[in-house]
Coordinates of C-alpha atoms in Angstrom, one line a residue:
Chain A
M274 CA 11.7 7.0 33.5
A275 CA 11.5 6.8 29.8
L276 CA 13.4 4.2 28.1
L277 CA 14.3 6.3 25.1
E278 CA 14.7 9.9 25.2
V279 CA 15.3 11.9 22.1
T280 CA 16.3 15.6 22.4
D281 CA 16.7 17.9 19.4
L282 CA 17.7 15.3 17.0
R283 CA 19.0 16.5 13.9
K284 CA 20.3 14.9 10.5
Y285 CA 21.4 16.9 7.5
F286 CA 22.8 15.5 4.4
K287 CA 25.2 17.5 2.5
T288 CA 24.1 18.1 -1.3
P289 CA 25.5 20.2 -4.0
K290 CA 22.7 22.7 -3.4
G291 CA 23.2 23.0 0.3
N292 CA 22.2 20.9 3.3
L293 CA 19.2 18.7 3.1
H294 CA 17.3 19.0 6.4
A295 CA 16.1 15.3 6.5
V296 CA 15.4 15.5 10.4
D297 CA 15.1 18.9 12.2
D298 CA 15.3 19.2 15.9
V299 CA 12.8 16.3 16.7
S300 CA 12.2 15.2 20.4
F301 CA 10.1 12.6 22.0
K302 CA 10.0 10.1 24.9
I303 CA 9.1 6.5 24.9
E304 CA 8.1 4.6 28.1
E305 CA 9.1 1.0 28.4
G306 CA 6.8 -1.5 26.9
K307 CA 5.0 1.4 24.8
T308 CA 4.8 2.0 21.0
L309 CA 5.4 5.4 19.4
G310 CA 4.0 5.5 16.0
V311 CA 5.7 7.9 13.6
V312 CA 3.6 8.8 10.6
G313 CA 4.2 11.0 7.5
E314 CA 4.5 10.8 3.8
S315 CA 7.7 9.9 1.7
G316 CA 10.7 12.1 2.4
C317 CA 9.3 13.6 5.8
G318 CA 12.3 12.1 7.6
K319 CA 10.5 9.3 9.5
S320 CA 12.9 6.5 8.5
T321 CA 15.9 8.7 9.0
T322 CA 14.7 9.4 12.4
G323 CA 14.4 5.8 13.1
R324 CA 18.0 5.2 11.9
A325 CA 19.5 8.2 13.6
V326 CA 18.0 6.9 16.9
L327 CA 20.1 3.6 16.4
R328 CA 23.1 5.5 15.1
L329 CA 22.8 3.5 11.8
L330 CA 23.0 7.0 10.5
E331 CA 25.4 9.5 12.5
P332 CA 23.0 12.2 13.8
T333 CA 24.3 15.8 12.9
A334 CA 23.2 17.0 16.4
G335 CA 21.0 16.1 19.2
K336 CA 20.9 13.6 22.0
V337 CA 19.6 10.1 22.2
V338 CA 19.5 8.6 25.7
F339 CA 18.5 4.9 25.8
D340 CA 18.2 3.0 29.0
G341 CA 20.1 5.7 30.9
Q342 CA 23.1 6.1 28.5
D343 CA 23.7 8.6 25.9
V344 CA 24.0 6.6 22.6
T345 CA 25.3 9.6 20.7
A346 CA 28.5 9.7 23.1
L347 CA 29.3 6.0 22.7
D348 CA 32.5 4.7 21.0
K349 CA 32.5 2.0 18.5
E350 CA 32.6 -1.0 20.8
A351 CA 30.2 0.3 23.4
L352 CA 27.7 1.1 20.6
R353 CA 28.2 -2.4 19.3
Q354 CA 27.2 -3.8 22.7
M355 CA 24.3 -1.2 22.8
R356 CA 23.1 -2.7 19.7
R357 CA 22.2 -5.8 21.4
K358 CA 19.3 -4.0 23.1
M359 CA 18.2 -2.1 20.1
Q360 CA 17.3 -3.6 16.8
I361 CA 15.3 -2.8 13.6
V362 CA 12.9 -4.5 11.4
F363 CA 13.2 -3.2 7.7
Q364 CA 10.5 -2.6 5.2
D365 CA 11.2 -4.7 2.4
P366 CA 11.7 -8.3 3.5
Y367 CA 13.0 -9.0 -0.2
S368 CA 16.1 -6.8 0.1
S369 CA 17.0 -6.8 3.7
I370 CA 18.0 -10.4 3.9
N371 CA 20.9 -12.2 2.4
P372 CA 19.6 -14.4 -0.4
R373 CA 22.6 -16.7 -0.1
M374 CA 22.0 -17.7 3.5
S375 CA 19.4 -20.2 4.8
V376 CA 16.6 -19.3 7.1
S377 CA 18.7 -20.6 10.2
E378 CA 21.9 -19.0 9.1
I379 CA 20.1 -15.6 8.8
I380 CA 18.5 -15.9 12.4
A381 CA 21.7 -17.3 13.9
E382 CA 24.2 -14.6 12.4
P383 CA 23.6 -12.1 15.2
M384 CA 24.1 -14.4 17.9
K385 CA 27.4 -15.5 16.3
L386 CA 28.5 -12.1 15.7
H387 CA 27.9 -11.1 19.5
K388 CA 29.2 -14.5 20.6
M389 CA 26.1 -14.9 22.6
Y390 CA 26.5 -18.7 23.1
A391 CA 29.6 -20.9 23.5
T392 CA 28.6 -23.9 21.4
K393 CA 26.8 -24.4 18.1
A394 CA 24.1 -26.5 19.8
E395 CA 22.9 -23.8 21.8
V396 CA 22.8 -21.3 18.9
D397 CA 20.8 -24.1 16.9
A398 CA 18.4 -24.5 19.9
H399 CA 17.8 -20.8 20.4
T400 CA 17.4 -20.5 16.5
Q401 CA 14.7 -23.2 16.6
E402 CA 13.0 -21.4 19.5
L403 CA 12.9 -18.2 17.7
M404 CA 11.5 -19.7 14.6
K405 CA 8.8 -21.2 16.6
T406 CA 8.1 -17.9 18.3
V407 CA 7.6 -16.0 15.0
G408 CA 5.6 -18.9 13.5
L409 CA 8.1 -20.5 11.0
A410 CA 7.7 -24.1 10.5
E411 CA 10.8 -26.3 11.4
R412 CA 10.9 -27.6 7.9
L413 CA 11.9 -24.3 6.6
T414 CA 15.1 -24.2 8.6
N415 CA 17.4 -25.0 5.5
S416 CA 15.1 -23.1 3.1
Y417 CA 16.5 -20.0 1.3
P418 CA 14.5 -16.8 1.2
H419 CA 13.6 -16.9 -2.6
E420 CA 11.6 -20.1 -1.8
L421 CA 9.4 -18.1 0.8
D422 CA 6.6 -15.4 0.3
G423 CA 6.8 -11.9 1.7
G424 CA 5.0 -12.7 5.0
R425 CA 7.5 -15.5 5.9
R426 CA 10.5 -13.4 5.0
Q427 CA 9.1 -10.7 7.0
R428 CA 9.0 -13.2 10.0
I429 CA 12.6 -14.1 9.4
G430 CA 13.5 -10.4 9.7
I431 CA 11.5 -10.3 13.0
A432 CA 13.2 -13.4 14.3
R433 CA 16.6 -12.0 13.4
A434 CA 15.7 -8.6 15.3
L435 CA 14.8 -10.8 18.4
A436 CA 17.9 -13.0 18.2
L437 CA 19.8 -10.9 20.7
D438 CA 16.8 -10.5 23.0
P439 CA 16.5 -6.8 22.5
K440 CA 14.3 -4.3 24.7
F441 CA 13.8 -2.0 21.9
I442 CA 12.9 -2.4 18.1
V443 CA 12.6 0.1 15.4
C444 CA 9.8 -1.1 13.0
D445 CA 10.5 0.6 9.8
E446 CA 7.2 0.0 7.6
P447 CA 7.2 -3.7 8.4
V448 CA 3.9 -4.4 6.8
S449 CA 3.9 -1.9 3.8
A450 CA 5.1 -4.5 1.3
L451 CA 2.5 -7.2 2.5
D452 CA -1.0 -8.1 1.3
V453 CA -3.8 -7.2 3.7
S454 CA -4.5 -10.7 5.0
I455 CA -0.8 -11.3 5.5
Q456 CA -0.4 -7.7 7.0
A457 CA -2.9 -8.5 9.7
Q458 CA -0.8 -11.8 10.6
I459 CA 2.3 -9.7 11.0
L460 CA 0.6 -7.0 13.0
N461 CA -0.8 -9.6 15.4
L462 CA 2.7 -11.3 15.9
L463 CA 4.4 -8.0 16.6
Q464 CA 1.6 -7.3 19.3
E465 CA 1.9 -10.7 20.8
L466 CA 5.9 -10.2 21.0
Q467 CA 5.3 -7.0 22.6
E468 CA 2.9 -8.3 25.4
Q469 CA 5.1 -11.4 25.9
R470 CA 8.5 -9.6 26.1
G471 CA 7.7 -6.2 27.1
L472 CA 9.2 -4.7 24.0
T473 CA 9.4 -1.1 23.2
Y474 CA 8.5 -0.1 19.6
I475 CA 9.1 2.9 17.3
F476 CA 6.5 2.1 14.7
I477 CA 7.3 3.9 11.5
T478 CA 4.5 3.9 8.8
H479 CA 2.6 5.8 6.2
D480 CA -0.7 3.9 6.8
L481 CA -2.7 5.8 9.5
S482 CA -5.1 3.1 10.2
V483 CA -2.3 0.8 10.9
V484 CA -0.6 3.3 13.3
N485 CA -3.8 3.9 15.1
Y486 CA -4.4 0.3 15.8
F487 CA -0.7 -0.3 16.8
S488 CA 0.4 2.7 18.8
D489 CA 0.0 4.3 22.3
D490 CA 1.4 7.7 21.0
I491 CA 1.7 9.0 17.4
A492 CA 4.1 11.5 16.2
V493 CA 3.3 13.2 12.8
M494 CA 6.2 14.4 10.7
Y495 CA 6.3 16.8 7.8
L496 CA 9.5 17.7 6.0
G497 CA 11.9 17.0 8.8
R498 CA 9.9 18.5 11.6
L499 CA 7.8 16.7 14.2
I500 CA 4.5 18.8 13.9
E501 CA 2.0 17.2 16.1
K502 CA 2.3 14.5 18.9
A503 CA -0.4 13.0 21.0
P504 CA -1.7 9.8 22.6
S505 CA -3.4 7.8 19.7
E506 CA -7.0 8.4 20.6
K507 CA -6.5 12.2 21.1
L508 CA -4.8 12.5 17.8
F509 CA -7.6 10.8 16.1
A510 CA -10.4 12.4 18.0
N511 CA -8.9 15.8 17.7
P512 CA -6.3 16.2 14.9
S513 CA -5.2 19.7 15.4
H514 CA -2.4 20.6 12.9
P515 CA -3.9 21.3 9.4
Y516 CA -1.5 18.8 7.9
T517 CA -2.7 16.1 10.4
Q518 CA -6.3 16.8 9.5
A519 CA -5.6 16.5 5.8
L520 CA -3.8 13.3 6.4
L521 CA -6.6 11.8 8.5
S522 CA -9.3 12.8 6.0
A523 CA -7.2 11.5 3.2
I524 CA -7.4 7.8 4.3
P525 CA -10.1 6.0 2.2
L526 CA -12.3 4.2 4.7
P527 CA -13.5 0.7 3.8
K528 CA -17.2 1.6 4.9
L529 CA -20.3 3.0 3.2
G530 CA -22.3 6.0 4.1
N531 CA -20.1 8.0 6.5
K532 CA -18.9 10.6 3.9
R533 CA -16.6 12.7 5.5
E534 CA -15.5 16.2 4.6
R535 CA -12.2 15.5 2.7
I536 CA -9.5 18.2 2.7
I537 CA -7.6 18.1 -0.6
L538 CA -4.1 19.6 0.0
K539 CA -3.0 21.9 -2.8
G540 CA 0.5 21.2 -4.5
E541 CA 3.1 18.9 -3.3
I542 CA 5.8 18.7 -0.6
T543 CA 8.5 21.5 -0.9
S544 CA 12.1 21.0 -1.0
P545 CA 13.8 20.1 2.3
I546 CA 17.1 21.5 1.1
E547 CA 18.1 24.6 3.1
P548 CA 14.3 25.4 4.0
K549 CA 13.6 29.0 4.7
P550 CA 12.6 30.1 8.3
M551 CA 8.9 29.7 8.0
C552 CA 6.3 27.1 8.6
R553 CA 7.2 24.2 6.3
F554 CA 3.6 23.3 5.7
A555 CA 2.6 26.9 5.0
P556 CA 2.6 26.7 1.1
R557 CA 0.0 23.9 1.2
C558 CA -2.0 25.0 4.3
I559 CA -5.6 26.3 3.7
H560 CA -5.2 28.3 7.0
A561 CA -2.0 30.0 6.3
K562 CA -1.6 33.5 7.5
D563 CA 1.2 36.1 6.8
I564 CA 3.2 35.1 10.0
C565 CA 3.2 31.4 8.7
F566 CA 5.6 32.6 6.0
K567 CA 7.8 34.7 8.1
E568 CA 8.3 32.7 11.2
E569 CA 8.6 29.1 12.0
P570 CA 6.2 28.2 14.9
K571 CA 7.2 26.4 18.1
M572 CA 6.0 23.3 19.6
K573 CA 3.0 24.1 22.0
E574 CA 1.2 21.9 24.5
I575 CA -2.5 22.4 23.7
A576 CA -3.8 19.7 26.2
P577 CA -2.0 17.4 28.5
G578 CA 0.3 15.2 26.3
H579 CA -0.9 16.9 23.1
E580 CA 1.6 19.1 21.4
V581 CA 1.3 20.9 18.1
M582 CA 3.7 23.0 16.0
C583 CA 1.3 25.7 14.5
H584 CA 0.7 29.4 14.5
L585 CA -3.0 28.7 14.9
F586 CA -2.4 27.8 18.4
Chain B
M191 CA -29.9 -8.5 -27.7
E192 CA -28.7 -8.6 -24.1
N193 CA -25.1 -8.1 -24.9
N194 CA -25.7 -4.6 -26.2
K195 CA -26.7 -3.7 -22.5
Y196 CA -23.0 -3.7 -21.6
L197 CA -19.9 -1.8 -22.9
L198 CA -17.8 -4.9 -21.7
D199 CA -19.1 -8.4 -21.5
M200 CA -16.7 -11.0 -20.5
T201 CA -17.9 -14.6 -20.4
D202 CA -16.1 -17.6 -18.9
V203 CA -12.7 -16.4 -19.7
V204 CA -9.8 -18.6 -18.9
V205 CA -6.2 -17.4 -19.2
H206 CA -3.2 -19.9 -18.3
Y207 CA 0.5 -19.3 -18.2
E208 CA 2.3 -22.4 -19.5
T209 CA 5.8 -22.5 -17.9
D210 CA 8.4 -25.0 -17.4
E211 CA 7.4 -25.4 -13.9
G212 CA 3.9 -26.1 -14.7
I213 CA 0.6 -24.4 -15.9
V214 CA -0.2 -21.3 -13.8
E215 CA -4.0 -21.1 -13.7
A216 CA -4.2 -17.4 -13.5
V217 CA -7.7 -16.7 -14.5
N218 CA -10.2 -19.5 -14.3
G219 CA -13.6 -18.7 -15.9
I220 CA -14.3 -15.0 -15.2
D221 CA -17.4 -13.3 -16.1
I222 CA -17.4 -9.4 -16.0
K223 CA -20.3 -7.1 -17.1
L224 CA -19.8 -3.4 -17.1
A225 CA -22.5 -1.1 -18.3
E226 CA -21.5 2.3 -19.7
G227 CA -20.5 5.0 -17.3
K228 CA -20.1 2.6 -14.3
T229 CA -17.0 2.1 -12.1
M230 CA -16.3 -1.5 -11.1
G231 CA -13.7 -2.3 -8.3
L232 CA -11.7 -5.4 -9.0
V233 CA -10.2 -6.5 -5.7
G234 CA -7.8 -9.3 -4.7
E235 CA -4.4 -9.8 -3.3
T236 CA -1.2 -10.1 -5.1
G237 CA -1.2 -12.9 -7.6
C238 CA -5.0 -13.5 -7.6
G239 CA -5.2 -12.7 -11.4
K240 CA -6.5 -9.0 -11.4
T241 CA -4.0 -7.7 -13.7
T242 CA -4.2 -10.8 -16.0
T243 CA -7.9 -10.2 -16.3
A244 CA -7.2 -6.7 -17.4
L245 CA -4.5 -7.6 -20.0
S246 CA -7.0 -10.1 -21.5
I247 CA -9.2 -7.2 -22.2
L248 CA -6.6 -5.4 -24.2
R249 CA -5.4 -8.7 -25.7
L250 CA -2.0 -8.0 -24.1
V251 CA -1.5 -11.1 -22.1
P252 CA 2.2 -12.0 -22.9
D253 CA 2.2 -15.0 -25.3
P254 CA 4.3 -17.1 -24.6
P255 CA 3.7 -18.2 -21.9
G256 CA 0.3 -16.7 -21.5
K257 CA -2.5 -18.3 -23.3
V258 CA -6.3 -17.2 -23.3
K259 CA -7.7 -20.8 -23.2
S260 CA -11.3 -20.1 -23.7
G261 CA -14.0 -17.5 -23.2
K262 CA -15.4 -14.6 -24.9
I263 CA -14.9 -10.9 -24.6
I264 CA -17.1 -8.3 -26.1
L265 CA -15.9 -4.8 -25.9
D266 CA -18.2 -2.1 -27.3
G267 CA -19.8 -4.7 -29.7
V268 CA -16.5 -6.1 -31.0
D269 CA -15.3 -9.8 -30.3
I270 CA -11.9 -9.0 -29.0
M271 CA -10.6 -12.6 -29.5
A272 CA -11.6 -12.6 -33.1
A273 CA -10.3 -9.2 -33.9
S274 CA -7.3 -8.7 -36.1
E275 CA -4.1 -7.3 -34.9
K276 CA -4.9 -4.0 -36.9
E277 CA -8.3 -3.7 -35.4
M278 CA -6.9 -4.3 -31.9
R279 CA -4.4 -1.3 -32.5
E280 CA -7.5 0.8 -33.3
I281 CA -9.4 -0.5 -30.2
R282 CA -6.5 0.2 -27.8
G283 CA -6.3 3.8 -26.8
N284 CA -9.4 4.6 -28.8
V285 CA -12.0 2.3 -27.1
V286 CA -10.0 1.1 -24.1
S287 CA -6.9 2.3 -22.4
M288 CA -5.0 1.3 -19.2
I289 CA -3.2 3.1 -16.4
F290 CA -0.4 1.2 -14.7
Q291 CA 0.7 1.1 -11.2
D292 CA 3.9 2.7 -11.5
P293 CA 4.1 6.0 -13.2
M294 CA 7.8 6.0 -12.9
T295 CA 8.2 3.1 -15.4
S296 CA 5.3 3.8 -17.8
L297 CA 6.7 7.0 -19.0
N298 CA 9.7 7.3 -21.5
P299 CA 12.3 9.4 -19.8
V300 CA 13.9 10.6 -22.9
L301 CA 10.7 12.2 -24.5
T302 CA 8.9 15.3 -23.1
V303 CA 5.5 14.7 -21.7
G304 CA 3.9 16.6 -24.3
D305 CA 5.4 14.5 -27.1
Q306 CA 4.3 11.4 -25.3
I307 CA 0.8 12.6 -25.1
A308 CA 0.9 13.9 -28.7
E309 CA 2.1 10.4 -30.0
V310 CA -0.9 8.7 -28.9
V311 CA -3.0 11.4 -30.5
A312 CA -1.0 11.4 -33.7
I313 CA -1.2 7.6 -34.1
H314 CA -4.9 7.5 -33.8
N315 CA -5.4 10.5 -36.1
P316 CA -2.8 10.2 -38.8
Q317 CA -4.3 13.0 -40.6
M318 CA -4.0 15.5 -37.8
K319 CA -1.3 18.2 -38.1
K320 CA 1.7 18.2 -35.8
E321 CA 0.7 21.6 -34.2
D322 CA -2.9 20.1 -33.4
T323 CA -1.5 17.2 -31.8
V324 CA 0.6 19.4 -29.5
K325 CA -2.3 21.5 -28.9
R326 CA -4.3 18.6 -27.8
A327 CA -1.6 17.4 -25.5
M328 CA -1.5 20.8 -23.8
E329 CA -5.3 20.6 -23.3
M330 CA -5.1 17.1 -21.8
L331 CA -2.3 18.6 -19.3
E332 CA -4.6 21.2 -18.4
V333 CA -7.6 18.6 -17.9
V334 CA -5.4 16.6 -15.4
G335 CA -4.5 19.9 -13.6
I336 CA -1.1 20.4 -14.9
P337 CA -0.3 23.8 -16.6
G338 CA -0.2 23.3 -20.5
E339 CA 3.2 25.1 -20.8
R340 CA 5.0 22.4 -18.9
H341 CA 4.4 20.1 -21.9
T342 CA 8.2 20.6 -22.9
E343 CA 9.4 19.1 -19.7
Y344 CA 10.6 15.6 -19.2
P345 CA 9.2 13.0 -16.7
H346 CA 12.1 13.4 -14.2
Q347 CA 10.9 17.1 -13.7
F348 CA 7.6 15.9 -12.4
S349 CA 6.8 14.3 -8.9
G350 CA 5.3 11.0 -8.6
G351 CA 1.6 12.3 -8.3
M352 CA 2.2 14.6 -11.3
K353 CA 3.7 11.8 -13.3
Q354 CA 0.5 9.6 -12.7
R355 CA -1.5 12.8 -14.0
V356 CA 0.4 12.6 -17.1
V357 CA 0.0 8.8 -17.4
I358 CA -3.9 9.6 -17.0
A359 CA -3.8 12.3 -19.6
I360 CA -2.1 9.8 -22.0
A361 CA -4.9 7.2 -21.3
L362 CA -7.6 9.7 -21.7
A363 CA -6.2 11.5 -24.8
C364 CA -8.4 9.8 -27.3
S365 CA -11.5 9.8 -25.2
P366 CA -11.7 6.0 -24.7
K367 CA -15.0 4.4 -23.4
L368 CA -13.3 2.1 -21.2
L369 CA -10.5 2.9 -18.7
I370 CA -8.6 0.3 -16.8
A371 CA -6.6 1.6 -14.0
D372 CA -4.4 -1.0 -12.4
E373 CA -3.6 0.2 -8.7
P374 CA -3.2 3.7 -10.0
T375 CA -2.5 5.2 -6.5
T376 CA -0.6 2.3 -4.9
A377 CA 2.8 4.2 -5.4
L378 CA 1.7 7.3 -4.1
D379 CA 1.4 9.1 -0.8
V380 CA -2.1 9.3 0.8
T381 CA -2.5 13.2 0.4
I382 CA -1.4 12.8 -3.3
Q383 CA -3.5 9.7 -3.7
A384 CA -6.5 11.9 -2.5
Q385 CA -5.7 14.3 -5.1
V386 CA -5.5 11.7 -8.1
L387 CA -8.6 9.7 -6.9
E388 CA -10.5 13.2 -6.8
L389 CA -9.3 14.0 -10.2
M390 CA -10.4 10.5 -11.6
N391 CA -13.8 11.0 -10.0
N392 CA -14.2 14.5 -11.7
L393 CA -12.9 13.1 -15.1
K394 CA -15.4 10.1 -14.9
Q395 CA -18.4 12.5 -14.5
Q396 CA -16.9 14.8 -17.4
F397 CA -16.2 12.1 -19.9
K398 CA -18.7 9.4 -18.7
T399 CA -15.9 6.9 -19.1
S400 CA -16.6 3.4 -17.7
T401 CA -13.6 2.5 -15.4
I402 CA -12.4 -1.0 -14.0
M403 CA -10.5 0.1 -10.8
I404 CA -8.0 -2.7 -10.0
T405 CA -6.9 -2.3 -6.3
H406 CA -6.3 -4.2 -3.1
D407 CA -7.7 -1.3 -1.0
L408 CA -11.3 -1.7 -0.1
G409 CA -11.3 1.9 1.1
I410 CA -10.5 3.2 -2.6
V411 CA -13.5 0.9 -3.8
A412 CA -15.9 2.5 -1.1
E413 CA -14.9 6.0 -2.5
T414 CA -14.8 5.5 -6.3
C415 CA -16.7 2.4 -7.4
D416 CA -20.4 1.6 -8.2
E417 CA -19.9 -2.1 -8.1
V418 CA -17.1 -4.5 -6.9
S419 CA -15.9 -8.0 -7.8
I420 CA -13.7 -9.8 -5.2
M421 CA -11.1 -12.1 -7.0
Y422 CA -9.4 -14.9 -5.3
A423 CA -7.1 -17.5 -7.0
G424 CA -8.1 -16.6 -10.4
S425 CA -11.9 -16.6 -9.7
I426 CA -14.5 -14.1 -8.9
V427 CA -15.8 -15.2 -5.5
E428 CA -18.3 -12.4 -4.9
R429 CA -19.8 -9.7 -6.9
G430 CA -22.4 -7.1 -6.4
N431 CA -23.0 -3.4 -5.7
L432 CA -21.2 -1.6 -2.7
E433 CA -24.2 -2.1 -0.5
D434 CA -24.3 -5.9 -1.2
V435 CA -20.6 -6.6 -0.7
F436 CA -19.9 -4.0 2.1
N437 CA -22.9 -4.4 4.2
N438 CA -24.4 -7.8 3.3
T439 CA -21.0 -9.7 2.8
M440 CA -21.6 -13.3 1.7
H441 CA -18.3 -14.9 1.0
P442 CA -15.9 -15.9 3.7
Y443 CA -12.9 -14.5 1.8
T444 CA -14.6 -11.0 1.8
E445 CA -15.3 -11.4 5.3
G446 CA -11.7 -12.3 5.9
L447 CA -10.5 -9.2 4.0
F448 CA -12.7 -6.9 6.1
N449 CA -11.5 -8.6 9.3
S450 CA -8.0 -8.0 8.4
L451 CA -8.2 -4.2 8.2
P452 CA -7.6 -2.1 11.3
D453 CA -10.8 -0.1 12.1
V454 CA -10.0 3.6 12.4
D455 CA -13.0 4.2 14.6
N456 CA -12.5 1.4 16.9
R457 CA -9.0 0.9 18.1
A458 CA -9.9 -2.1 20.4
A459 CA -11.2 -4.1 17.7
K460 CA -8.5 -7.2 17.2
L461 CA -7.5 -7.9 13.7
K462 CA -8.8 -11.2 12.6
P463 CA -6.3 -12.2 9.9
I464 CA -7.0 -15.0 7.5
P465 CA -4.7 -18.0 8.3
G466 CA -2.4 -19.4 5.9
L467 CA -1.6 -18.3 2.3
M468 CA -3.1 -18.1 -1.3
P469 CA -2.7 -21.6 -2.9
D470 CA 0.1 -21.9 -5.5
P471 CA -1.7 -21.3 -8.8
T472 CA 0.3 -24.1 -10.5
K473 CA -1.5 -26.5 -8.0
L474 CA -5.0 -25.1 -7.1
P475 CA -7.0 -27.4 -4.9
K476 CA -9.7 -29.6 -6.4
G477 CA -12.6 -28.0 -4.7
C478 CA -12.9 -24.4 -3.6
A479 CA -9.7 -22.6 -3.7
F480 CA -10.4 -20.8 -0.5
A481 CA -11.5 -23.9 1.5
P482 CA -7.8 -24.6 3.0
R483 CA -8.1 -21.1 4.7
C484 CA -11.7 -21.1 5.4
Q485 CA -13.2 -21.4 8.7
Y486 CA -16.6 -22.6 7.5
A487 CA -15.1 -25.2 5.0
T488 CA -16.6 -28.7 4.9
E489 CA -15.7 -32.0 3.4
Q490 CA -17.7 -31.0 0.3
C491 CA -15.7 -27.9 -0.1
K492 CA -12.5 -29.9 -0.7
T493 CA -13.8 -31.7 -3.6
E494 CA -16.6 -29.6 -5.2
K495 CA -15.9 -26.2 -7.0
P496 CA -18.6 -23.6 -6.1
A497 CA -20.2 -21.9 -9.0
L498 CA -21.1 -18.1 -8.8
V499 CA -24.7 -18.1 -7.6
K500 CA -27.2 -15.2 -8.1
Y501 CA -28.7 -14.2 -4.7
S502 CA -30.4 -11.0 -5.8
D503 CA -30.6 -8.9 -9.0
T504 CA -27.0 -7.6 -8.3
H505 CA -25.5 -9.9 -5.7
Y506 CA -23.6 -13.0 -6.5
A507 CA -21.4 -15.2 -4.4
A508 CA -19.4 -18.6 -5.0
C509 CA -19.9 -20.5 -1.7
L510 CA -21.2 -24.0 -1.0
A511 CA -22.1 -23.1 2.6
Y512 CA -25.2 -21.3 1.1
Q513 CA -26.7 -24.5 0.2
D514 CA -27.8 -24.5 3.9
K515 CA -30.5 -21.8 3.8
N516 CA -29.9 -20.8 7.4
F517 CA -26.0 -20.2 6.8
K518 CA -24.6 -16.9 8.1
L519 CA -21.1 -15.5 8.5
K520 CA -20.0 -15.0 12.1
G521 CA -18.2 -11.8 12.0
W522 CA -18.5 -8.5 10.0
S523 CA -22.2 -7.9 10.0
K524 CA -23.4 -4.3 10.1

């Protein structure tokens, strides 16, 4: 059974011009211990999806079943208890931790809020253990975030997410703000933690080479829609949606010689406010036909585990 | 005269920021030679001195606290260090201009984009009539792929990629010989990045502008540059054409950068990050700045600073390990 099952998740935001469809009928499953990579460009709804799954944003419609329980139906207290099992690591380690708290206070806070331990000594011991797990030296216990670099701050964010011993973590662009050499350190850490603790991840990113390295399955989003979903090897070997093809061909590869055919997309992302009933990618699509402007395509399975939302199939 | 060969000839440039907390040794003796029409990638991580190097070419290092301590910069035959402020104003925009990383903050939100382009043209061509500067602005917008009639619009009416096109139009308005692009696509999405890089490649061919492309992305270097310099802690540690640096990597730091990148074609390949962090630029190590993170470092590396040594006509590296003729890097050899 899947640890997380999301069905027709929808999140709309009200704006003066109408509803902004940030996430529209997104469905996916993740098995325990696996990673689902969610990719897409700014404004495609990938972070909103991550947050709506945790109910950090209240979904407009849809169902999120985690560990056999419907998260969308939980009351406040039950949700609070549920959050022990589902955590998040944010993109920007500079703005997601409280600058007035020391490293140990930041990591210990969730344990105190959830009254995980009876005594301070136990909390301290667990904090030290977590710092060791994520590779923060003991001498940093009483340091403040401003004294640390981005990589170490992100380690604090990871330690705090681990504090309640969760099963599932949403990693929202956890390495985007970091330099490449530090990025690789954090990616390796997240992978080790997954192996040791059997963690399940949603890994949200705009960086396709990172997501390929990290994920078992990949979901590609465009303007609130999940447009293609497949196991990572399949998606990279056989990208089928014209947007996925363009996205993959746009990655600049750090290699010489293998000049690929690059698909340069026309124009820019259209407005997500009250989208018309048509393929949302059609205005930029090189294969667009009449039907693409009249009718929104449905998700189709084109190979086992490989689904695409496109009229070409 | 050898100097005439190059559009830009920087020799042993040293820039320090003198702050209350100590002296930040941002750029420590950098040589850059760039021929006309060529594009050079300047690669390195946050705080390695890439941007400071670029600002020194424009003589825009903020002073105080920044000081260009020594060195020589010859741009298009003019000694930048000796030029008067009036001459510098002529040079900036006309001979060299710069594109900054964040298009959202490099445009003036209360002026139309047309006025912002026309302003540059008017400053450098005081005799030109206003209508002509506006016409030139519209031409420049067309050059970067924006309909000319949008010149009356304000920056907030454009998306991020479009704003960066406007910034490029401003930079190219006076047809400079050298364009410095400081992470021009870092703030953009990949498909938009692809559009902007394609535009820059086309413009390069059209205008024969030399470019310094400052980036941390080796993928962008592979696609847009002719040569590349790798910077670490204020020094160039390796320099060469793409073939030299990508396929015959010499410096352990360059190797570390490649090993830190996930390989799109090989998912199983483990990432091998460089351990540790870049040294504090106020307290650089005595010897090689990379030695504390280097798996090949010896006792000698801790005390002796390596010089940039020439290994072929184009390939230079600053690493003491090559004093041993048989030395080879372990990983990354293709």
